[in-house]
PDB file of C-alpha atoms in Angstrom:
ATOM      1  CA  MET A 151     -18.157  -0.766 -24.111  1.00  0.00           C
ATOM      2  CA  LYS A 152     -17.797  -3.258 -21.615  1.00  0.00           C
ATOM      3  CA  ASN A 153     -17.181  -6.098 -24.551  1.00  0.00           C
ATOM      4  CA  ASN A 154     -14.415  -4.582 -25.818  1.00  0.00           C
ATOM      5  CA  TYR A 155     -12.145  -4.626 -22.238  1.00  0.00           C
ATOM      6  CA  GLU A 156     -13.546  -7.672 -22.316  1.00  0.00           C
ATOM      7  CA  THR A 157     -12.479  -8.504 -25.717  1.00  0.00           C
ATOM      8  CA  LEU A 158      -8.962  -6.651 -24.872  1.00  0.00           C
ATOM      9  CA  GLU A 159      -8.874  -9.105 -21.484  1.00  0.00           C
ATOM     10  CA  PHE A 160      -9.410  -6.154 -18.808  1.00  0.00           C
ATOM     11  CA  PRO A 161     -10.149  -8.776 -16.362  1.00  0.00           C
ATOM     12  CA  VAL A 162      -8.070 -11.200 -16.729  1.00  0.00           C
ATOM     13  CA  ILE A 163      -4.554  -7.823 -16.738  1.00  0.00           C
ATOM     14  CA  ARG A 164      -6.826  -6.963 -13.639  1.00  0.00           C
ATOM     15  CA  GLN A 165      -6.283  -9.946 -12.002  1.00  0.00           C
ATOM     16  CA  MET A 166      -2.667 -10.608 -13.073  1.00  0.00           C
ATOM     17  CA  ILE A 167      -1.873  -7.196 -11.262  1.00  0.00           C
ATOM     18  CA  ALA A 168      -3.792  -7.694  -8.456  1.00  0.00           C
ATOM     19  CA  ASP A 169      -1.831 -11.125  -7.747  1.00  0.00           C
ATOM     20  CA  ARG A 170       1.451  -9.619  -7.387  1.00  0.00           C
ATOM     21  CA  ALA A 171      -0.252  -6.785  -4.785  1.00  0.00           C
ATOM     22  CA  MET A 172       1.393  -6.969  -1.220  1.00  0.00           C
ATOM     23  CA  THR A 173      -1.982  -7.209   0.692  1.00  0.00           C
ATOM     24  CA  SER A 174      -4.991  -8.398   0.514  1.00  0.00           C
ATOM     25  CA  LEU A 175      -6.355  -4.939   0.742  1.00  0.00           C
ATOM     26  CA  ALA A 176      -5.011  -3.836  -2.591  1.00  0.00           C
ATOM     27  CA  LYS A 177      -5.404  -7.018  -4.502  1.00  0.00           C
ATOM     28  CA  MET A 178      -9.022  -5.858  -2.786  1.00  0.00           C
ATOM     29  CA  HIS A 179      -8.810  -2.665  -4.517  1.00  0.00           C
ATOM     30  CA  ILE A 180      -7.209  -3.848  -7.572  1.00  0.00           C
ATOM     31  CA  GLN A 181      -9.887  -6.442  -8.159  1.00  0.00           C
ATOM     32  CA  ALA A 182     -13.058  -3.285  -7.938  1.00  0.00           C
ATOM     33  CA  LEU A 183     -10.774  -1.149  -9.931  1.00  0.00           C
ATOM     34  CA  ASP A 184     -13.282  -0.356 -13.305  1.00  0.00           C
ATOM     35  CA  VAL A 185     -12.707   1.169 -16.429  1.00  0.00           C
ATOM     36  CA  THR A 186     -13.544   4.893 -16.906  1.00  0.00           C
ATOM     37  CA  GLU A 187     -15.137   6.845 -19.785  1.00  0.00           C
ATOM     38  CA  ASP A 188     -14.486  10.294 -18.274  1.00  0.00           C
ATOM     39  CA  SER A 189     -11.353  11.768 -20.203  1.00  0.00           C
ATOM     40  CA  GLU A 190      -9.988  13.975 -17.015  1.00  0.00           C
ATOM     41  CA  GLU A 191     -10.268  10.979 -14.748  1.00  0.00           C
ATOM     42  CA  ALA A 192      -8.136   9.318 -16.680  1.00  0.00           C
ATOM     43  CA  ASN A 193      -5.724  11.289 -17.578  1.00  0.00           C
ATOM     44  CA  GLU A 194      -4.673  12.240 -14.214  1.00  0.00           C
ATOM     45  CA  ALA A 195      -4.933   8.397 -13.293  1.00  0.00           C
ATOM     46  CA  LEU A 196      -2.296   8.485 -16.603  1.00  0.00           C
ATOM     47  CA  LYS A 197      -0.276  11.365 -14.576  1.00  0.00           C
ATOM     48  CA  LYS A 198       0.410   9.601 -11.866  1.00  0.00           C
ATOM     49  CA  VAL A 199       0.973   5.927 -13.108  1.00  0.00           C
ATOM     50  CA  SER A 200       3.546   8.264 -15.332  1.00  0.00           C
ATOM     51  CA  CYS A 201       4.634   9.252 -11.559  1.00  0.00           C
ATOM     52  CA  ALA A 202       4.850   6.006 -10.743  1.00  0.00           C
ATOM     53  CA  MET A 203       6.897   4.735 -13.587  1.00  0.00           C
ATOM     54  CA  ASP A 204       9.786   6.647 -13.483  1.00  0.00           C
ATOM     55  CA  MET A 205      10.089   6.649  -9.814  1.00  0.00           C
ATOM     56  CA  HIS A 206      10.838   2.690 -10.296  1.00  0.00           C
ATOM     57  CA  ARG A 207      13.390   3.022 -13.211  1.00  0.00           C
ATOM     58  CA  ILE A 208      14.949   5.953 -11.258  1.00  0.00           C
ATOM     59  CA  LEU A 209      14.703   3.935  -7.485  1.00  0.00           C
ATOM     60  CA  GLY A 210      13.653   0.299  -8.548  1.00  0.00           C
ATOM     61  CA  ARG A 211      10.530  -1.061  -6.900  1.00  0.00           C
ATOM     62  CA  LEU A 212       9.299  -0.389  -3.906  1.00  0.00           C
ATOM     63  CA  PRO A 213      10.626  -0.871  -0.782  1.00  0.00           C
ATOM     64  CA  LEU A 214       7.826  -3.186   0.642  1.00  0.00           C
ATOM     65  CA  THR A 215       7.812  -6.543   2.768  1.00  0.00           C
ATOM     66  CA  PRO A 216       4.508  -8.918   2.918  1.00  0.00           C
ATOM     67  CA  MET A 217       2.267  -7.288   5.338  1.00  0.00           C
ATOM     68  CA  ASP A 218      -1.067  -8.157   7.468  1.00  0.00           C
ATOM     69  CA  ASP A 219      -4.935  -5.967   6.572  1.00  0.00           C
ATOM     70  CA  ILE A 220      -4.834  -4.500  10.198  1.00  0.00           C
ATOM     71  CA  THR A 221      -7.821  -2.542   9.659  1.00  0.00           C
ATOM     72  CA  LEU A 222      -9.429  -4.766  12.060  1.00  0.00           C
ATOM     73  CA  SER A 223      -7.131  -4.693  15.115  1.00  0.00           C
ATOM     74  CA  LEU A 224      -6.996  -0.608  14.413  1.00  0.00           C
ATOM     75  CA  LYS A 225     -11.011  -1.001  15.098  1.00  0.00           C
ATOM     76  CA  LYS A 226     -10.466  -3.517  17.973  1.00  0.00           C
ATOM     77  CA  ALA A 227      -7.557  -0.718  19.045  1.00  0.00           C
ATOM     78  CA  ASP A 228     -10.019   1.667  18.611  1.00  0.00           C
ATOM     79  CA  MET A 229     -12.401   0.460  21.034  1.00  0.00           C
ATOM     80  CA  ASP A 230     -10.116   0.465  24.140  1.00  0.00           C
ATOM     81  CA  GLY A 231     -10.080  -3.536  23.249  1.00  0.00           C
ATOM     82  CA  THR A 232      -6.056  -5.779  24.261  1.00  0.00           C
ATOM     83  CA  LEU A 233      -4.035  -6.560  20.969  1.00  0.00           C
ATOM     84  CA  THR A 234      -2.446  -9.801  20.609  1.00  0.00           C
ATOM     85  CA  CYS A 235       0.908 -10.375  19.291  1.00  0.00           C
ATOM     86  CA  GLU A 236       0.224 -11.039  16.343  1.00  0.00           C
ATOM     87  CA  GLU A 237      -2.096  -7.745  15.782  1.00  0.00           C
ATOM     88  CA  LEU A 238       0.772  -5.695  17.300  1.00  0.00           C
ATOM     89  CA  TRP A 239       3.863  -7.084  15.242  1.00  0.00           C
ATOM     90  CA  ASN A 240       1.212  -6.863  12.231  1.00  0.00           C
ATOM     91  CA  ILE A 241       0.596  -3.294  12.789  1.00  0.00           C
ATOM     92  CA  ASN A 242       4.794  -2.698  13.367  1.00  0.00           C
ATOM     93  CA  SER A 243       4.806  -4.037   9.874  1.00  0.00           C
ATOM     94  CA  VAL A 244       3.119  -1.444   8.293  1.00  0.00           C
ATOM     95  CA  LEU A 245       4.851   0.827  11.080  1.00  0.00           C
ATOM     96  CA  LYS A 246       8.012  -0.387   9.483  1.00  0.00           C
ATOM     97  CA  ASN A 247       6.751  -0.557   5.464  1.00  0.00           C
ATOM     98  CA  VAL A 248       5.535   3.407   5.808  1.00  0.00           C
ATOM     99  CA  LYS A 249       9.166   4.558   7.153  1.00  0.00           C
ATOM    100  CA  SER A 250       9.933   2.895   4.056  1.00  0.00           C
ATOM    101  CA  LEU A 251       8.401   4.249   1.732  1.00  0.00           C
ATOM    102  CA  HIS A 252       8.863   7.669   3.008  1.00  0.00           C
ATOM    103  CA  ASN A 253      12.537   7.284   2.960  1.00  0.00           C
ATOM    104  CA  TYR A 254      11.859   6.676  -0.954  1.00  0.00           C
ATOM    105  CA  PHE A 255       9.436   8.695  -2.120  1.00  0.00           C
ATOM    106  CA  ALA A 256      12.478  11.417  -0.335  1.00  0.00           C
ATOM    107  CA  SER A 257      15.278  10.121  -1.544  1.00  0.00           C
ATOM    108  CA  PHE A 258      12.921  10.789  -5.309  1.00  0.00           C
ATOM    109  CA  GLU A 259      14.511  14.572  -6.974  1.00  0.00           C
ATOM    110  CA  GLY A 260      11.633  14.633  -9.231  1.00  0.00           C
ATOM    111  CA  ASP A 261       7.920  15.754  -9.405  1.00  0.00           C
ATOM    112  CA  LEU A 262       5.883  14.124  -6.846  1.00  0.00           C
ATOM    113  CA  THR A 263       3.073  16.633  -7.184  1.00  0.00           C
ATOM    114  CA  ALA A 264       0.536  13.479  -9.061  1.00  0.00           C
ATOM    115  CA  ILE A 265       0.952  11.210  -6.240  1.00  0.00           C
ATOM    116  CA  ARG A 266       0.995  13.806  -3.680  1.00  0.00           C
ATOM    117  CA  ASP A 267      -2.334  12.890  -1.687  1.00  0.00           C
ATOM    118  CA  GLU A 268      -0.734   9.549  -1.291  1.00  0.00           C
ATOM    119  CA  VAL A 269       2.204  10.474   0.156  1.00  0.00           C
ATOM    120  CA  GLU A 270       1.221  12.927   2.174  1.00  0.00           C
ATOM    121  CA  GLY A 271      -1.207  10.256   3.058  1.00  0.00           C
ATOM    122  CA  LEU A 272       0.976   7.688   4.312  1.00  0.00           C
ATOM    123  CA  VAL A 273       1.319   8.724   9.003  1.00  0.00           C
ATOM    124  CA  GLY A 274       3.739   6.675  10.845  1.00  0.00           C
ATOM    125  CA  ASP A 275       4.754   6.554  14.390  1.00  0.00           C
ATOM    126  CA  ASP A 276       8.521   5.743  14.814  1.00  0.00           C
ATOM    127  CA  GLN A 277       7.919   5.759  18.254  1.00  0.00           C
ATOM    128  CA  LEU A 278       5.554   2.617  18.308  1.00  0.00           C
ATOM    129  CA  SER A 279       6.989   0.997  15.978  1.00  0.00           C
ATOM    130  CA  ASN A 280       9.910   0.821  18.409  1.00  0.00           C
ATOM    131  CA  GLU A 281       7.536   0.143  21.730  1.00  0.00           C
ATOM    132  CA  ILE A 282       6.421  -2.990  19.888  1.00  0.00           C
ATOM    133  CA  GLU A 283       9.576  -4.018  18.948  1.00  0.00           C
ATOM    134  CA  ARG A 284      11.241  -3.867  22.628  1.00  0.00           C
ATOM    135  CA  CYS A 285       8.055  -5.598  23.859  1.00  0.00           C
ATOM    136  CA  ILE A 286       7.595  -7.915  21.812  1.00  0.00           C
ATOM    137  CA  GLU A 287      10.646 -10.228  19.995  1.00  0.00           C
ATOM    138  CA  PRO A 288       9.553 -12.283  16.251  1.00  0.00           C
ATOM    139  CA  ASP A 289       8.313 -15.116  18.163  1.00  0.00           C
ATOM    140  CA  MET A 290       5.223 -13.142  18.914  1.00  0.00           C
ATOM    141  CA  ARG A 291       6.592 -13.949  22.847  1.00  0.00           C
ATOM    142  CA  VAL A 292       6.015 -10.862  25.369  1.00  0.00           C
ATOM    143  CA  SER A 293       9.648  -9.487  26.139  1.00  0.00           C
TER     144      SER A 293
END
């Protein structure tokens, strides 16, 4: 079965999609995608894609700006480490994207059942975002 997917150039298509990803973490997830032979799993994935395509058709592209992977910064903060201005600014970029996505999803009047877990998993913190913007200048200087 793998040969069929290679003949259909699945790895090439997967790489083309990964090249359009906004973050390195998203690229890694896309590059790790594999074909499933489980019809139930495939149907669930198709429902998610259908929902996302409906949203894209009605609302346009997701309102995302490029952002860096903040995983290491979050681990550092979790261990009571001190974050640099750049690390805080990168966290703020993610928080701003989460807020934009919340607004995007809230404006969709269609059925979000297929992607409910993904939507509900987006947790932001406006207060933290405001504090980062108050304390750090875009040129990475402390206010």
